[in-house]
Amino acid sequence: MTTDAPTDAETDLAVELRNVDKAFYGVKANDNVNFRLARGEVHALLGENGAGKSTLCSILAGLYRPDAGEMFLNGAPTVFKSPKDALASGVGMIYQHFRLVPNLTVAENFALGHPSTGIRLDQKKLQEEAAELGDRYGLPIDPSARIWQLSVGEQQRVEILKLLYRNVDVLILDEPTAVLTPQESKQLFKTMRQMADEGRSVIFVSHKLREVKEVSDSVTVLRHGRNVGGVATADAEAEDLARMMVGRDLVLPARTDTTQPGSVVLAVTDLRVEGDRGLEVVSGVSFEVRAGEIVGIAGVSGNGQRELALGLNGLRTPTAGRVFITNFDVTKASVLAHIYAGMSYVPQNRLGVGLAPGLTTEENLALKAFRQPPYSRGRRLVPSAFRSEGARQIEQYDVRGVRPGLPIRLLSGGNLQKALIAREIEMGPKVLILHSPTRGLDVGATQTVRQLALAERARGVGVLLISEDLDELLALSDRLLVMYEGEIVGQMNTEDATAERLGLLMAGKRQGEQT
Amino acid sequence: MTRHVVVEPRGLASVKLRILVPVLSVLAALVVGGLFLAITGENPLDVYRKMADVAFGSANGVSNTLISATPLILTGVAAALAFKMLVWNIGGEGQLIMGAVFASGIAIWLGPAAPSWIAIPAVIVAGGVGGAVWASVAAIPRVYLKTNEIITTLMLNFIALSFMNFLVFGSSSPWRDSAVSTFPTGQPIPTNARLPTFFQRLDISIFIAFGLAIAAWWLVGKTRWGFAVQVVGDSPETAKYAGISVPNKILVVFLLSGAAAGFAGALYVAGPIGALEPRSLDLGLGFTGIIVAALAGLHLLAVIPIAILMGALNNSGPALQSIGVPTSTITMLQGAILIFAVGGEFFIRHRIRLPRKESTPQEIPDGVEVA
């Protein structure tokens, strides 16, 4: 296996990295990495979380400077001093956490930092250009919408178009499909191919083999910060890539047994919830979750899933409908009443909603239970209980990287999620809502999270799994519901479900309309 | 490979660093202040020696320093408590004045006949209530209408100041001393409501201030309620998600912050001043409290030593005039200390190094964060 991606001639290389090292706090994120990107290709960067993909991309995008090694841009040695510097040289990156200003419109975000932006903004011209660009690349957007009003998928489109507006030659997309439906992903792949055909180079970061096989021309695989292979995609089998990526064979836990679900623990009838803009985004949703089953809700992000979860938790009072947790009507009840009724919730936004970033791991584990013994006696806290209970849960749920006094935000994504789920499970729920529980996690953490979800199901908890990852929904759920524009447009037992059938429903084709 | 300076975020600052940085900040401010003094023809060492002597060199000096520090401890607590919750109460000044108005009012109303064991607690409680009431004028709209408390609390400072001036200078209110017909002054507080002194001019208000600072620290750090407050201060969204009533917590903290400033006013009028005396209350004690809180890193116990340092500076100021140095030197030094301390925060949060080709990255320093 060669370490170089195959290319026709040296001059066709858009970017080359030679022997790049980058370390953080003594941990080598990139260790002697070589990377060659040809002009006009889609180049997949494959690896688990923590394999050094994001670091490599950040070096390419000028965010980090390598400790050692060289970079060549169009054959000339180059050092990027900043992301701005990289952008000026035609290299742009779309991060997993988008870099958009929420209070500005789409068009204004385009103009932000653009070299041609002067003192005065020609809003009309800008909006026309933005819309035109969106149409050309098959990524329709409303240029006058404000970023905070957009779904994650829509925000990603804005990020891509923003770079195209800058006319960059090298686009780096860090796990772009994590937030998309299969159809949206397909559209994105089309856009990627179109960009490559125009002579641009696209770096596609992913850990989904199917997608890598589908869209890329060549692949570089990273493991533990080193490159373990660079091949033309056509020459590699998915199994080879998987083994290169994880260094072992890949097994993710899935639901195997079929238990008999118990009584109804969550009943929702005709629920209506408003979105941030004050418009109804959950429009009359009804369903039940029984003890000991996992009900999956599929759908493209931005179709009301977030507001549904908020409505079910009392974080946003529904405008109509009823929510029952076991026998308790909690429709208009406080968040605390939901918690006491047996509702646990793992939100999509882990840091900032699910966890208090500046508090310690022990404190975060006590975030809901601190009101009762052993964490507090009367009005007084019991610090020793925070320590002992914290230590037990950190051990039991295998949360790694915890140091005393350290704010939780310094933990990795997988460990944050393990801590968050630990706390929610320790509350002893009757209903557990998981929203995108494995988004952005590596294979190991994904495995742990799925096992925990299945264990809760076996314990008789009713689990509601809201996800955009169809593989996950199909692997874990007993039943599936599909949400589109605030409504449940289809439901089926998992045995009858396929990715294609779900994909059509997610795109708005109702069950009756299917042939 | 080019050499370059790397500035990167530090994972966790050690306790040593967290103490060293403020100490070095104060020293750096003294050096800069010294340069300034040298330019104006003074010997900085002589000036600093004189200041130290005035502040700590005699029993009387220590007593005066602690008298100056007492209100600063409480306005410092007021600011730290609010800022921890991301409530930008910069109205300590006005809340202190209203605390003083309420406290002196109740003392005058009770009259000289009331026993001290009723009058003194009543004066202190009235001060807290006065501060809280004045804070509520900004706090209630902040919580329920989302008004900007920076603007409202700032404006309320001027209203409180004008109100106090009106009571003493502009009307024949009970707060005005009717016996003095020349220049208007505040009506002296009956001696039964005055705080007893125990060391030079120093009265028991210093203990009350210590006690209240410790109580605030205990409340935030050691109680169930305080834990909820910490969660709100760190991430209001997370607090809401965890079932904590965010508006309620913000309101209560805002009122407690106002009460702390109000206590400062009460202790000042019932202690060293002995009357609602505008010229003795309009010293910017509320604003200095913000500096104290910032220097203390919003730590409710660290407020105490910082307030004593600031009190020493304030106390030594007038003495400088006797050697021909303007009092405003003190204001300049306080400002310099604040600037250096805020700048020093950068070194607590970041590490700077000069990597060579073979870089040897450092480990995250061991240690625990000061809560």
PDB file of N, CA and C in Angstrom, chain A residues 83-92 108-117 133 159-169 200:
ATOM      1  N   PRO A  83      -6.453  31.637   9.026  1.00  0.00           N
ATOM      2  CA  PRO A  83      -7.493  31.188   8.090  1.00  0.00           C
ATOM      3  C   PRO A  83      -7.761  32.234   7.000  1.00  0.00           C
ATOM      4  N   LYS A  84      -7.610  33.504   7.362  1.00  0.00           N
ATOM      5  CA  LYS A  84      -7.822  34.574   6.387  1.00  0.00           C
ATOM      6  C   LYS A  84      -6.796  34.465   5.260  1.00  0.00           C
ATOM      7  N   ASP A  85      -5.565  34.182   5.694  1.00  0.00           N
ATOM      8  CA  ASP A  85      -4.459  33.984   4.774  1.00  0.00           C
ATOM      9  C   ASP A  85      -4.764  32.822   3.823  1.00  0.00           C
ATOM     10  N   ALA A  86      -5.247  31.720   4.394  1.00  0.00           N
ATOM     11  CA  ALA A  86      -5.572  30.539   3.604  1.00  0.00           C
ATOM     12  C   ALA A  86      -6.683  30.856   2.605  1.00  0.00           C
ATOM     13  N   LEU A  87      -7.703  31.581   3.082  1.00  0.00           N
ATOM     14  CA  LEU A  87      -8.823  31.940   2.208  1.00  0.00           C
ATOM     15  C   LEU A  87      -8.340  32.792   1.039  1.00  0.00           C
ATOM     16  N   ALA A  88      -7.447  33.715   1.325  1.00  0.00           N
ATOM     17  CA  ALA A  88      -6.918  34.583   0.270  1.00  0.00           C
ATOM     18  C   ALA A  88      -6.163  33.756  -0.762  1.00  0.00           C
ATOM     19  N   SER A  89      -5.593  32.620  -0.317  1.00  0.00           N
ATOM     20  CA  SER A  89      -4.891  31.736  -1.254  1.00  0.00           C
ATOM     21  C   SER A  89      -5.829  30.707  -1.866  1.00  0.00           C
ATOM     22  N   GLY A  90      -7.111  30.788  -1.533  1.00  0.00           N
ATOM     23  CA  GLY A  90      -8.083  29.910  -2.166  1.00  0.00           C
ATOM     24  C   GLY A  90      -8.347  28.606  -1.443  1.00  0.00           C
ATOM     25  N   VAL A  91      -8.020  28.548  -0.144  1.00  0.00           N
ATOM     26  CA  VAL A  91      -8.314  27.339   0.626  1.00  0.00           C
ATOM     27  C   VAL A  91      -9.326  27.678   1.721  1.00  0.00           C
ATOM     28  N   GLY A  92     -10.472  27.032   1.687  1.00  0.00           N
ATOM     29  CA  GLY A  92     -11.513  27.344   2.672  1.00  0.00           C
ATOM     30  C   GLY A  92     -12.048  26.085   3.305  1.00  0.00           C
ATOM     31  N   GLU A 108     -25.770  38.684   4.410  1.00  0.00           N
ATOM     32  CA  GLU A 108     -24.818  39.448   5.214  1.00  0.00           C
ATOM     33  C   GLU A 108     -23.632  38.583   5.632  1.00  0.00           C
ATOM     34  N   ASN A 109     -23.913  37.306   5.915  1.00  0.00           N
ATOM     35  CA  ASN A 109     -22.818  36.398   6.253  1.00  0.00           C
ATOM     36  C   ASN A 109     -21.886  36.196   5.062  1.00  0.00           C
ATOM     37  N   PHE A 110     -22.460  36.234   3.862  1.00  0.00           N
ATOM     38  CA  PHE A 110     -21.625  36.143   2.659  1.00  0.00           C
ATOM     39  C   PHE A 110     -20.655  37.315   2.618  1.00  0.00           C
ATOM     40  N   ALA A 111     -21.178  38.492   2.943  1.00  0.00           N
ATOM     41  CA  ALA A 111     -20.385  39.717   2.797  1.00  0.00           C
ATOM     42  C   ALA A 111     -19.323  39.836   3.880  1.00  0.00           C
ATOM     43  N   LEU A 112     -19.597  39.163   5.023  1.00  0.00           N
ATOM     44  CA  LEU A 112     -18.736  39.306   6.189  1.00  0.00           C
ATOM     45  C   LEU A 112     -17.307  38.868   5.864  1.00  0.00           C
ATOM     46  N   GLY A 113     -16.377  39.785   5.988  1.00  0.00           N
ATOM     47  CA  GLY A 113     -14.977  39.453   5.768  1.00  0.00           C
ATOM     48  C   GLY A 113     -14.600  39.286   4.312  1.00  0.00           C
ATOM     49  N   HIS A 114     -15.570  39.479   3.417  1.00  0.00           N
ATOM     50  CA  HIS A 114     -15.242  39.352   1.994  1.00  0.00           C
ATOM     51  C   HIS A 114     -14.423  40.552   1.573  1.00  0.00           C
ATOM     52  N   PRO A 115     -13.342  40.317   0.804  1.00  0.00           N
ATOM     53  CA  PRO A 115     -12.435  41.420   0.466  1.00  0.00           C
ATOM     54  C   PRO A 115     -13.145  42.584  -0.219  1.00  0.00           C
ATOM     55  N   SER A 116     -14.197  42.293  -0.994  1.00  0.00           N
ATOM     56  CA  SER A 116     -14.827  43.364  -1.749  1.00  0.00           C
ATOM     57  C   SER A 116     -15.874  44.122  -0.938  1.00  0.00           C
ATOM     58  N   THR A 117     -16.124  43.667   0.298  1.00  0.00           N
ATOM     59  CA  THR A 117     -17.120  44.350   1.110  1.00  0.00           C
ATOM     60  C   THR A 117     -16.571  45.695   1.570  1.00  0.00           C
ATOM     61  N   LEU A 133     -26.192  31.990  -6.846  1.00  0.00           N
ATOM     62  CA  LEU A 133     -25.159  30.995  -6.559  1.00  0.00           C
ATOM     63  C   LEU A 133     -25.795  29.704  -6.036  1.00  0.00           C
ATOM     64  N   GLU A 159     -22.739  27.804   4.478  1.00  0.00           N
ATOM     65  CA  GLU A 159     -21.282  27.725   4.613  1.00  0.00           C
ATOM     66  C   GLU A 159     -20.628  27.359   3.270  1.00  0.00           C
ATOM     67  N   ILE A 160     -21.211  26.373   2.579  1.00  0.00           N
ATOM     68  CA  ILE A 160     -20.630  25.947   1.296  1.00  0.00           C
ATOM     69  C   ILE A 160     -20.698  27.091   0.290  1.00  0.00           C
ATOM     70  N   LEU A 161     -21.872  27.720   0.224  1.00  0.00           N
ATOM     71  CA  LEU A 161     -22.045  28.798  -0.753  1.00  0.00           C
ATOM     72  C   LEU A 161     -21.154  29.996  -0.422  1.00  0.00           C
ATOM     73  N   LYS A 162     -20.933  30.202   0.873  1.00  0.00           N
ATOM     74  CA  LYS A 162     -20.066  31.304   1.291  1.00  0.00           C
ATOM     75  C   LYS A 162     -18.661  31.111   0.715  1.00  0.00           C
ATOM     76  N   LEU A 163     -18.188  29.861   0.765  1.00  0.00           N
ATOM     77  CA  LEU A 163     -16.859  29.592   0.217  1.00  0.00           C
ATOM     78  C   LEU A 163     -16.858  29.716  -1.296  1.00  0.00           C
ATOM     79  N   LEU A 164     -17.944  29.249  -1.926  1.00  0.00           N
ATOM     80  CA  LEU A 164     -18.009  29.364  -3.386  1.00  0.00           C
ATOM     81  C   LEU A 164     -18.086  30.834  -3.797  1.00  0.00           C
ATOM     82  N   TYR A 165     -18.740  31.644  -2.975  1.00  0.00           N
ATOM     83  CA  TYR A 165     -18.818  33.081  -3.221  1.00  0.00           C
ATOM     84  C   TYR A 165     -17.421  33.692  -3.181  1.00  0.00           C
ATOM     85  N   ARG A 166     -16.583  33.112  -2.334  1.00  0.00           N
ATOM     86  CA  ARG A 166     -15.186  33.561  -2.267  1.00  0.00           C
ATOM     87  C   ARG A 166     -14.346  32.989  -3.405  1.00  0.00           C
ATOM     88  N   ASN A 167     -14.977  32.077  -4.174  1.00  0.00           N
ATOM     89  CA  ASN A 167     -14.310  31.445  -5.307  1.00  0.00           C
ATOM     90  C   ASN A 167     -13.048  30.688  -4.890  1.00  0.00           C
ATOM     91  N   VAL A 168     -13.151  29.851  -3.858  1.00  0.00           N
ATOM     92  CA  VAL A 168     -11.986  29.103  -3.414  1.00  0.00           C
ATOM     93  C   VAL A 168     -11.699  27.926  -4.345  1.00  0.00           C
ATOM     94  N   ASP A 169     -10.442  27.497  -4.381  1.00  0.00           N
ATOM     95  CA  ASP A 169     -10.034  26.362  -5.215  1.00  0.00           C
ATOM     96  C   ASP A 169     -10.045  25.061  -4.432  1.00  0.00           C
ATOM     97  N   ARG A 200     -12.038  22.564  -9.118  1.00  0.00           N
ATOM     98  CA  ARG A 200     -11.748  22.777  -7.705  1.00  0.00           C
ATOM     99  C   ARG A 200     -11.411  21.432  -7.063  1.00  0.00           C
TER     100      ARG A 200
END
